[in-house]
Amino acid sequence: MSVASCLLLYSFVVAVLTPPLLVRLTHRGVAPVLGVAAWMAAIGSVALSWAAAATFVVAELASNGSAPGRSLLGSCVASLREVVSGRAGVALQVGLLLLAVLAVLAFAVVAWRLGDRLLRMRRSTHGHARMTRIVGRRIAGVDAVVLDAPERAAYCVAGRPNTIVVTTAALGALDRRQLDAVLAHERAHLTGRHLQLLAVIRGLAASLPRMTLFTVAETEVARLLEMCADDRAARTHGSRTVLGGLIALSAAGPLPSGALGATSIAVLDRAQRLATPPPHADRVRVRILLTAASALIAVGPLVTGLLAVSGVMLCGPLAA
């Protein structure tokens, strides 16, 4: 089995086995930053494995020095060369051409859907940020655009510049300390580039809806990013203050597409987490497990490729 085959097998194993493991380790938000890193390591390793496998296949197909019979892929390469040269018959040439066209079309459709979704989300969020700055107003001491609205809401949207939005109803429901904590929560989203990260994951999930890794990551990473912002705000304003702000805005309505709000995701779980932090022993254990899992997943494609190249793995080059 070739290097490309090993990488594809590795990506399949990660895509199937990683989601339930990471959900178990990250769902409670014991270490949300490491949880996000673990999910991104899994997504990145799968994407890198696909790209590396494609590179190896193209390189071997393009190479003129590959010896037929040297490996399973080598035999396939030799057969493909026979087909391309016309010595294997017109029917096989047409079949190969159709397969190549279908592969290119499948890749193009996925790439187009991902790119189109990201562009539409970008236009939507930038347009909303621009409109809120036009319609809203500034109030002294409030580092946000204030909108006159009966719904209690506080959220941030990406734009030029990025914008934090607070409604007048939210200002009436929050005291000064809670307002500062909510604004710190939203600033954490913006400085951590959570909006852009979540947009990419949502784009992948929409482009490949049958890939469990991407669809589960969309939900879990969104939860973890909210918990990351909670922790960032709590370090300055205290967990109780953040919890009070979360409760005060818990009746907030739906947010604009692409926005992240203080009460948009997993409110009950986050409130429970803020009210009863996990024991120190649990935090240490989960951090160790997540660090180890992230490291193993991240180096997986490299190790798989090196072992396959050296022939150590059973799926390495087969003897002629």
mmCIF file of C-alpha atoms in Angstrom:
data_model
loop_
_atom_site.group_PDB
_atom_site.id
_atom_site.type_symbol
_atom_site.label_atom_id
_atom_site.label_comp_id
_atom_site.label_asym_id
_atom_site.label_seq_id
_atom_site.Cartn_x
_atom_site.Cartn_y
_atom_site.Cartn_z
ATOM 1 C CA MET A 1 0.000 0.000 0.000
ATOM 2 C CA SER A 2 1.330 3.438 -0.923
ATOM 3 C CA VAL A 3 2.037 6.481 1.194
ATOM 4 C CA ALA A 4 -1.122 8.061 -0.195
ATOM 5 C CA SER A 5 -3.183 5.031 0.809
ATOM 6 C CA CYS A 6 -1.793 5.152 4.352
ATOM 7 C CA LEU A 7 -2.592 8.854 4.654
ATOM 8 C CA LEU A 8 -6.136 8.343 3.402
ATOM 9 C CA LEU A 9 -6.593 5.447 5.828
ATOM 10 C CA TYR A 10 -5.277 7.635 8.657
ATOM 11 C CA SER A 11 -7.669 10.467 7.748
ATOM 12 C CA PHE A 12 -10.581 8.003 7.699
ATOM 13 C CA VAL A 13 -9.670 6.679 11.159
ATOM 14 C CA VAL A 14 -9.383 10.202 12.575
ATOM 15 C CA ALA A 15 -12.657 11.331 10.979
ATOM 16 C CA VAL A 16 -14.535 8.319 12.404
ATOM 17 C CA LEU A 17 -12.934 7.785 15.816
ATOM 18 C CA THR A 18 -11.994 11.309 16.892
ATOM 19 C CA PRO A 19 -15.449 13.003 17.232
ATOM 20 C CA PRO A 20 -16.846 10.809 20.051
ATOM 21 C CA LEU A 21 -13.521 10.911 21.899
ATOM 22 C CA LEU A 22 -13.230 14.696 21.682
ATOM 23 C CA VAL A 23 -16.882 15.225 22.617
ATOM 24 C CA ARG A 24 -16.266 13.191 25.761
ATOM 25 C CA LEU A 25 -13.175 15.237 26.644
ATOM 26 C CA THR A 26 -14.404 18.707 25.704
ATOM 27 C CA HIS A 27 -18.190 18.862 26.105
ATOM 28 C CA ARG A 28 -18.133 20.054 29.736
ATOM 29 C CA GLY A 29 -15.688 22.830 28.892
ATOM 30 C CA VAL A 30 -13.164 21.936 31.590
ATOM 31 C CA ALA A 31 -10.340 23.304 29.420
ATOM 32 C CA PRO A 32 -12.054 25.136 26.540
ATOM 33 C CA VAL A 33 -8.919 26.592 24.923
ATOM 34 C CA LEU A 34 -7.278 23.171 24.732
ATOM 35 C CA GLY A 35 -10.596 21.745 23.570
ATOM 36 C CA VAL A 36 -10.713 24.123 20.609
ATOM 37 C CA ALA A 37 -7.080 23.279 19.833
ATOM 38 C CA ALA A 38 -7.878 19.548 19.845
ATOM 39 C CA TRP A 39 -10.800 19.953 17.440
ATOM 40 C CA MET A 40 -8.742 22.137 15.120
ATOM 41 C CA ALA A 41 -5.886 19.621 15.233
ATOM 42 C CA ALA A 42 -8.291 16.886 14.114
ATOM 43 C CA ILE A 43 -9.743 18.996 11.298
ATOM 44 C CA GLY A 44 -6.288 20.168 10.219
ATOM 45 C CA SER A 45 -4.800 16.671 10.243
ATOM 46 C CA VAL A 46 -7.591 15.312 8.047
ATOM 47 C CA ALA A 47 -7.256 18.186 5.575
ATOM 48 C CA LEU A 48 -3.461 17.859 5.572
ATOM 49 C CA SER A 49 -3.704 14.098 4.999
ATOM 50 C CA TRP A 50 -5.970 14.650 2.005
ATOM 51 C CA ALA A 51 -3.653 17.273 0.534
ATOM 52 C CA ALA A 52 -0.527 15.153 1.128
ATOM 53 C CA ALA A 53 -2.168 12.039 -0.332
ATOM 54 C CA ALA A 54 -3.156 13.950 -3.461
ATOM 55 C CA THR A 55 0.385 15.314 -3.759
ATOM 56 C CA PHE A 56 1.927 11.841 -3.497
ATOM 57 C CA VAL A 57 -0.467 10.434 -6.096
ATOM 58 C CA VAL A 58 0.214 13.261 -8.551
ATOM 59 C CA ALA A 59 3.967 13.020 -7.949
ATOM 60 C CA GLU A 60 4.022 9.267 -8.573
ATOM 61 C CA LEU A 61 1.832 9.544 -11.636
ATOM 62 C CA ALA A 62 4.056 12.286 -13.024
ATOM 63 C CA SER A 63 7.290 10.474 -12.255
ATOM 64 C CA ASN A 64 8.907 8.649 -15.135
ATOM 65 C CA GLY A 65 11.253 6.697 -12.932
ATOM 66 C CA SER A 66 8.764 4.549 -11.020
ATOM 67 C CA ALA A 67 9.402 0.867 -11.492
ATOM 68 C CA PRO A 68 6.245 -1.153 -12.276
ATOM 69 C CA GLY A 69 5.583 -3.864 -9.712
ATOM 70 C CA ARG A 70 7.537 -2.043 -7.086
ATOM 71 C CA SER A 71 4.392 -1.336 -5.076
ATOM 72 C CA LEU A 72 0.655 -1.613 -5.370
ATOM 73 C CA LEU A 73 0.439 1.987 -6.545
ATOM 74 C CA GLY A 74 3.377 1.367 -8.860
ATOM 75 C CA SER A 75 1.390 -1.318 -10.643
ATOM 76 C CA CYS A 76 -1.567 1.050 -10.893
ATOM 77 C CA VAL A 77 0.708 3.756 -12.295
ATOM 78 C CA ALA A 78 1.996 1.390 -14.934
ATOM 79 C CA SER A 79 -1.557 0.457 -15.898
ATOM 80 C CA LEU A 80 -2.584 4.100 -16.037
ATOM 81 C CA ARG A 81 0.328 4.869 -18.318
ATOM 82 C CA GLU A 82 -0.778 2.071 -20.605
ATOM 83 C CA VAL A 83 -4.281 3.563 -20.684
ATOM 84 C CA VAL A 84 -3.114 7.104 -21.249
ATOM 85 C CA SER A 85 -0.780 6.043 -24.039
ATOM 86 C CA GLY A 86 -3.671 4.327 -25.839
ATOM 87 C CA ARG A 87 -2.237 0.813 -25.667
ATOM 88 C CA ALA A 88 -5.019 -0.417 -23.356
ATOM 89 C CA GLY A 89 -7.956 0.471 -25.610
ATOM 90 C CA VAL A 90 -10.285 3.384 -26.203
ATOM 91 C CA ALA A 91 -12.895 2.201 -23.670
ATOM 92 C CA LEU A 92 -10.449 2.352 -20.773
ATOM 93 C CA GLN A 93 -9.222 5.736 -21.940
ATOM 94 C CA VAL A 94 -12.780 7.081 -21.905
ATOM 95 C CA GLY A 95 -13.409 5.540 -18.459
ATOM 96 C CA LEU A 96 -10.246 7.111 -17.045
ATOM 97 C CA LEU A 97 -11.195 10.474 -18.499
ATOM 98 C CA LEU A 98 -14.669 10.280 -16.944
ATOM 99 C CA LEU A 99 -13.221 9.377 -13.542
ATOM 100 C CA ALA A 100 -10.783 12.275 -13.744
ATOM 101 C CA VAL A 101 -13.546 14.683 -14.749
ATOM 102 C CA LEU A 102 -15.806 13.480 -11.910
ATOM 103 C CA ALA A 103 -12.986 13.852 -9.368
ATOM 104 C CA VAL A 104 -12.226 17.381 -10.544
ATOM 105 C CA LEU A 105 -15.907 18.308 -10.499
ATOM 106 C CA ALA A 106 -16.367 16.921 -6.969
ATOM 107 C CA PHE A 107 -13.395 18.914 -5.699
ATOM 108 C CA ALA A 108 -14.575 22.019 -7.523
ATOM 109 C CA VAL A 109 -18.101 21.747 -6.088
ATOM 110 C CA VAL A 110 -16.813 21.406 -2.518
ATOM 111 C CA ALA A 111 -14.356 24.283 -2.964
ATOM 112 C CA TRP A 112 -17.013 26.473 -4.579
ATOM 113 C CA ARG A 113 -19.583 25.763 -1.862
ATOM 114 C CA LEU A 114 -17.060 26.535 0.870
ATOM 115 C CA GLY A 115 -15.838 29.708 -0.798
ATOM 116 C CA ASP A 116 -19.344 30.890 -1.673
ATOM 117 C CA ARG A 117 -20.604 30.331 1.868
ATOM 118 C CA LEU A 118 -17.653 32.197 3.377
ATOM 119 C CA LEU A 119 -18.108 35.120 0.992
ATOM 120 C CA ARG A 120 -21.851 35.320 1.680
ATOM 121 C CA MET A 121 -21.266 35.221 5.429
ATOM 122 C CA ARG A 122 -18.609 37.904 5.104
ATOM 123 C CA ARG A 123 -20.919 40.176 3.099
ATOM 124 C CA SER A 124 -23.756 39.593 5.567
ATOM 125 C CA THR A 125 -21.730 40.328 8.702
ATOM 126 C CA HIS A 126 -19.922 43.321 7.203
ATOM 127 C CA GLY A 127 -23.235 44.723 5.956
ATOM 128 C CA HIS A 128 -24.873 44.268 9.354
ATOM 129 C CA ALA A 129 -21.915 45.899 11.134
ATOM 130 C CA ARG A 130 -22.104 48.856 8.748
ATOM 131 C CA MET A 131 -25.876 49.258 9.219
ATOM 132 C CA THR A 132 -25.675 49.094 13.011
ATOM 133 C CA ARG A 133 -23.087 51.865 13.013
ATOM 134 C CA ILE A 134 -25.441 53.969 10.860
ATOM 135 C CA VAL A 135 -28.644 53.242 12.784
ATOM 136 C CA GLY A 136 -27.183 52.916 16.272
ATOM 137 C CA ARG A 137 -25.637 55.503 18.527
ATOM 138 C CA ARG A 138 -22.799 55.857 20.969
ATOM 139 C CA ILE A 139 -23.282 56.361 24.693
ATOM 140 C CA ALA A 140 -20.509 57.648 26.945
ATOM 141 C CA GLY A 141 -18.898 54.836 28.904
ATOM 142 C CA VAL A 142 -20.303 52.062 26.685
ATOM 143 C CA ASP A 143 -17.756 50.579 24.292
ATOM 144 C CA ALA A 144 -20.405 49.394 21.832
ATOM 145 C CA VAL A 145 -22.990 50.561 19.347
ATOM 146 C CA VAL A 146 -26.358 50.951 21.084
ATOM 147 C CA LEU A 147 -29.525 50.022 19.208
ATOM 148 C CA ASP A 148 -33.005 51.021 20.347
ATOM 149 C CA ALA A 149 -34.774 47.656 20.618
ATOM 150 C CA PRO A 150 -37.094 45.922 23.097
ATOM 151 C CA GLU A 151 -35.101 42.649 22.956
ATOM 152 C CA ARG A 152 -32.246 42.168 25.414
ATOM 153 C CA ALA A 153 -29.230 41.359 23.243
ATOM 154 C CA ALA A 154 -25.480 41.843 23.171
ATOM 155 C CA TYR A 155 -23.403 40.439 20.335
ATOM 156 C CA CYS A 156 -20.454 41.074 18.055
ATOM 157 C CA VAL A 157 -20.140 40.937 14.272
ATOM 158 C CA ALA A 158 -17.087 40.979 12.030
ATOM 159 C CA GLY A 159 -16.694 44.064 9.882
ATOM 160 C CA ARG A 160 -14.442 46.991 9.079
ATOM 161 C CA PRO A 161 -14.145 47.712 11.907
ATOM 162 C CA ASN A 162 -15.501 44.842 13.997
ATOM 163 C CA THR A 163 -18.568 45.931 15.956
ATOM 164 C CA ILE A 164 -20.076 45.124 19.343
ATOM 165 C CA VAL A 165 -23.831 45.762 19.528
ATOM 166 C CA VAL A 166 -25.920 46.236 22.680
ATOM 167 C CA THR A 167 -29.641 46.993 22.746
ATOM 168 C CA THR A 168 -31.266 49.525 25.047
ATOM 169 C CA ALA A 169 -33.247 46.704 26.649
ATOM 170 C CA ALA A 170 -29.972 44.964 27.531
ATOM 171 C CA LEU A 171 -28.607 48.168 29.052
ATOM 172 C CA GLY A 172 -31.697 48.376 31.219
ATOM 173 C CA ALA A 173 -31.322 44.757 32.393
ATOM 174 C CA LEU A 174 -27.604 44.937 33.268
ATOM 175 C CA ASP A 175 -25.899 46.788 36.067
ATOM 176 C CA ARG A 176 -22.568 48.495 35.419
ATOM 177 C CA ARG A 177 -20.383 45.546 36.428
ATOM 178 C CA GLN A 178 -22.451 43.079 34.437
ATOM 179 C CA LEU A 179 -22.351 45.334 31.382
ATOM 180 C CA ASP A 180 -18.555 45.547 31.579
ATOM 181 C CA ALA A 181 -18.374 41.733 31.849
ATOM 182 C CA VAL A 182 -20.659 41.256 28.827
ATOM 183 C CA LEU A 183 -18.612 43.704 26.758
ATOM 184 C CA ALA A 184 -15.411 41.903 27.815
ATOM 185 C CA HIS A 185 -17.001 38.648 26.658
ATOM 186 C CA GLU A 186 -17.707 40.127 23.222
ATOM 187 C CA ARG A 187 -14.232 41.668 22.954
ATOM 188 C CA ALA A 188 -12.769 38.231 23.703
ATOM 189 C CA HIS A 189 -14.612 36.884 20.648
ATOM 190 C CA LEU A 190 -13.198 39.631 18.459
ATOM 191 C CA THR A 191 -9.594 39.558 19.701
ATOM 192 C CA GLY A 192 -9.550 35.745 19.583
ATOM 193 C CA ARG A 193 -10.893 35.786 15.985
ATOM 194 C CA HIS A 194 -13.621 33.395 17.067
ATOM 195 C CA LEU A 195 -15.994 34.652 14.373
ATOM 196 C CA GLN A 196 -13.583 33.801 11.557
ATOM 197 C CA LEU A 197 -12.700 30.415 13.017
ATOM 198 C CA LEU A 198 -16.336 29.451 13.435
ATOM 199 C CA ALA A 199 -17.159 30.673 9.916
ATOM 200 C CA VAL A 200 -14.578 28.294 8.423
ATOM 201 C CA ILE A 201 -15.852 25.325 10.442
ATOM 202 C CA ARG A 202 -19.461 26.115 9.544
ATOM 203 C CA GLY A 203 -18.444 26.390 5.898
ATOM 204 C CA LEU A 204 -16.767 22.974 5.990
ATOM 205 C CA ALA A 205 -19.783 21.416 7.722
ATOM 206 C CA ALA A 206 -22.135 22.876 5.113
ATOM 207 C CA SER A 207 -19.882 21.814 2.229
ATOM 208 C CA LEU A 208 -19.400 18.257 3.543
ATOM 209 C CA PRO A 209 -22.580 17.582 5.550
ATOM 210 C CA ARG A 210 -21.952 13.826 5.745
ATOM 211 C CA MET A 211 -18.553 14.228 7.408
ATOM 212 C CA THR A 212 -19.305 13.710 11.095
ATOM 213 C CA LEU A 213 -16.031 15.325 12.145
ATOM 214 C CA PHE A 214 -17.030 18.673 10.616
ATOM 215 C CA THR A 215 -20.688 18.649 11.643
ATOM 216 C CA VAL A 216 -19.945 17.700 15.257
ATOM 217 C CA ALA A 217 -17.043 20.170 15.406
ATOM 218 C CA GLU A 218 -19.397 22.957 14.291
ATOM 219 C CA THR A 219 -21.535 22.468 17.403
ATOM 220 C CA GLU A 220 -18.800 21.667 19.899
ATOM 221 C CA VAL A 221 -16.365 24.398 18.872
ATOM 222 C CA ALA A 222 -19.146 27.001 19.067
ATOM 223 C CA ARG A 223 -19.823 25.911 22.674
ATOM 224 C CA LEU A 224 -16.148 25.981 23.553
ATOM 225 C CA LEU A 225 -15.592 29.431 22.049
ATOM 226 C CA GLU A 226 -18.391 30.821 24.210
ATOM 227 C CA MET A 227 -16.762 29.231 27.249
ATOM 228 C CA CYS A 228 -13.386 30.693 26.241
ATOM 229 C CA ALA A 229 -14.979 34.144 26.130
ATOM 230 C CA ASP A 230 -16.677 33.513 29.491
ATOM 231 C CA ASP A 231 -13.325 32.641 31.063
ATOM 232 C CA ARG A 232 -11.637 35.676 29.536
ATOM 233 C CA ALA A 233 -14.313 37.977 30.974
ATOM 234 C CA ALA A 234 -14.316 36.174 34.333
ATOM 235 C CA ARG A 235 -10.571 36.713 34.790
ATOM 236 C CA THR A 236 -11.215 40.467 34.929
ATOM 237 C CA HIS A 237 -14.731 40.768 36.297
ATOM 238 C CA GLY A 238 -15.276 37.527 38.218
ATOM 239 C CA SER A 239 -17.344 34.429 37.468
ATOM 240 C CA ARG A 240 -20.343 35.627 39.485
ATOM 241 C CA THR A 241 -20.548 38.879 37.545
ATOM 242 C CA VAL A 242 -20.345 37.067 34.204
ATOM 243 C CA LEU A 243 -23.006 34.641 35.410
ATOM 244 C CA GLY A 244 -25.237 37.544 36.442
ATOM 245 C CA GLY A 245 -24.906 39.121 33.010
ATOM 246 C CA LEU A 246 -25.620 35.779 31.352
ATOM 247 C CA ILE A 247 -28.805 35.335 33.385
ATOM 248 C CA ALA A 248 -29.923 38.916 32.764
ATOM 249 C CA LEU A 249 -29.688 38.405 28.990
ATOM 250 C CA SER A 250 -30.953 34.820 28.944
ATOM 251 C CA ALA A 251 -34.202 35.810 27.212
ATOM 252 C CA ALA A 252 -32.385 37.325 24.220
ATOM 253 C CA GLY A 253 -33.900 36.693 20.803
ATOM 254 C CA PRO A 254 -32.202 35.245 17.700
ATOM 255 C CA LEU A 255 -29.021 36.931 16.511
ATOM 256 C CA PRO A 256 -28.014 37.936 12.976
ATOM 257 C CA SER A 257 -26.317 35.266 10.883
ATOM 258 C CA GLY A 258 -22.601 35.100 11.616
ATOM 259 C CA ALA A 259 -22.833 36.972 14.922
ATOM 260 C CA LEU A 260 -21.703 35.668 18.293
ATOM 261 C CA GLY A 261 -23.630 36.756 21.360
ATOM 262 C CA ALA A 262 -23.281 36.368 25.086
ATOM 263 C CA THR A 263 -26.420 34.206 25.291
ATOM 264 C CA SER A 264 -26.554 32.598 21.849
ATOM 265 C CA ILE A 265 -25.192 29.116 22.647
ATOM 266 C CA ALA A 266 -25.372 26.598 25.527
ATOM 267 C CA VAL A 267 -26.582 29.095 28.112
ATOM 268 C CA LEU A 268 -27.548 26.533 30.766
ATOM 269 C CA ASP A 269 -24.298 24.574 30.493
ATOM 270 C CA ARG A 270 -22.251 27.751 30.671
ATOM 271 C CA ALA A 271 -24.217 29.035 33.642
ATOM 272 C CA GLN A 272 -23.694 25.778 35.512
ATOM 273 C CA ARG A 273 -19.995 25.833 34.654
ATOM 274 C CA LEU A 274 -19.608 29.392 35.974
ATOM 275 C CA ALA A 275 -21.584 28.633 39.137
ATOM 276 C CA THR A 276 -19.762 25.366 39.964
ATOM 277 C CA PRO A 277 -16.271 25.250 38.441
ATOM 278 C CA PRO A 278 -14.799 21.750 38.012
ATOM 279 C CA PRO A 279 -12.372 20.473 40.679
ATOM 280 C CA HIS A 280 -8.683 21.144 40.199
ATOM 281 C CA ALA A 281 -7.923 17.445 39.744
ATOM 282 C CA ASP A 282 -10.415 17.221 36.856
ATOM 283 C CA ARG A 283 -8.903 20.267 35.188
ATOM 284 C CA VAL A 284 -5.397 18.816 35.383
ATOM 285 C CA ARG A 285 -6.502 15.413 34.084
ATOM 286 C CA VAL A 286 -8.452 16.828 31.144
ATOM 287 C CA ARG A 287 -5.641 19.217 30.210
ATOM 288 C CA ILE A 288 -3.137 16.363 30.108
ATOM 289 C CA LEU A 289 -5.454 14.199 28.018
ATOM 290 C CA LEU A 290 -6.298 17.012 25.585
ATOM 291 C CA THR A 291 -2.649 18.004 25.193
ATOM 292 C CA ALA A 292 -1.658 14.413 24.473
ATOM 293 C CA ALA A 293 -4.562 13.900 22.056
ATOM 294 C CA SER A 294 -3.827 17.137 20.184
ATOM 295 C CA ALA A 295 -0.136 16.269 19.854
ATOM 296 C CA LEU A 296 -0.853 12.753 18.585
ATOM 297 C CA ILE A 297 -3.457 13.946 16.105
ATOM 298 C CA ALA A 298 -1.281 16.819 14.870
ATOM 299 C CA VAL A 299 1.809 14.690 14.187
ATOM 300 C CA GLY A 300 -0.235 11.772 12.843
ATOM 301 C CA PRO A 301 0.027 12.635 9.124
ATOM 302 C CA LEU A 302 3.781 13.205 9.387
ATOM 303 C CA VAL A 303 4.418 9.968 11.295
ATOM 304 C CA THR A 304 2.140 7.996 8.974
ATOM 305 C CA GLY A 305 3.915 9.329 5.910
ATOM 306 C CA LEU A 306 7.390 8.690 7.315
ATOM 307 C CA LEU A 307 6.549 5.140 8.375
ATOM 308 C CA ALA A 308 4.980 4.393 5.020
ATOM 309 C CA VAL A 309 7.989 5.771 3.163
ATOM 310 C CA SER A 310 10.453 3.778 5.266
ATOM 311 C CA GLY A 311 8.445 0.592 4.891
ATOM 312 C CA VAL A 312 8.037 0.061 8.631
ATOM 313 C CA MET A 313 4.245 -0.166 8.522
ATOM 314 C CA LEU A 314 2.471 -3.206 7.105
ATOM 315 C CA CYS A 315 0.843 -0.895 4.608
ATOM 316 C CA GLY A 316 4.235 0.205 3.380
ATOM 317 C CA PRO A 317 5.685 -0.636 -0.041
ATOM 318 C CA LEU A 318 5.070 -4.266 -0.978
ATOM 319 C CA ALA A 319 7.878 -6.346 -2.300
ATOM 320 C CA ALA A 320 7.770 -7.024 -6.001
#
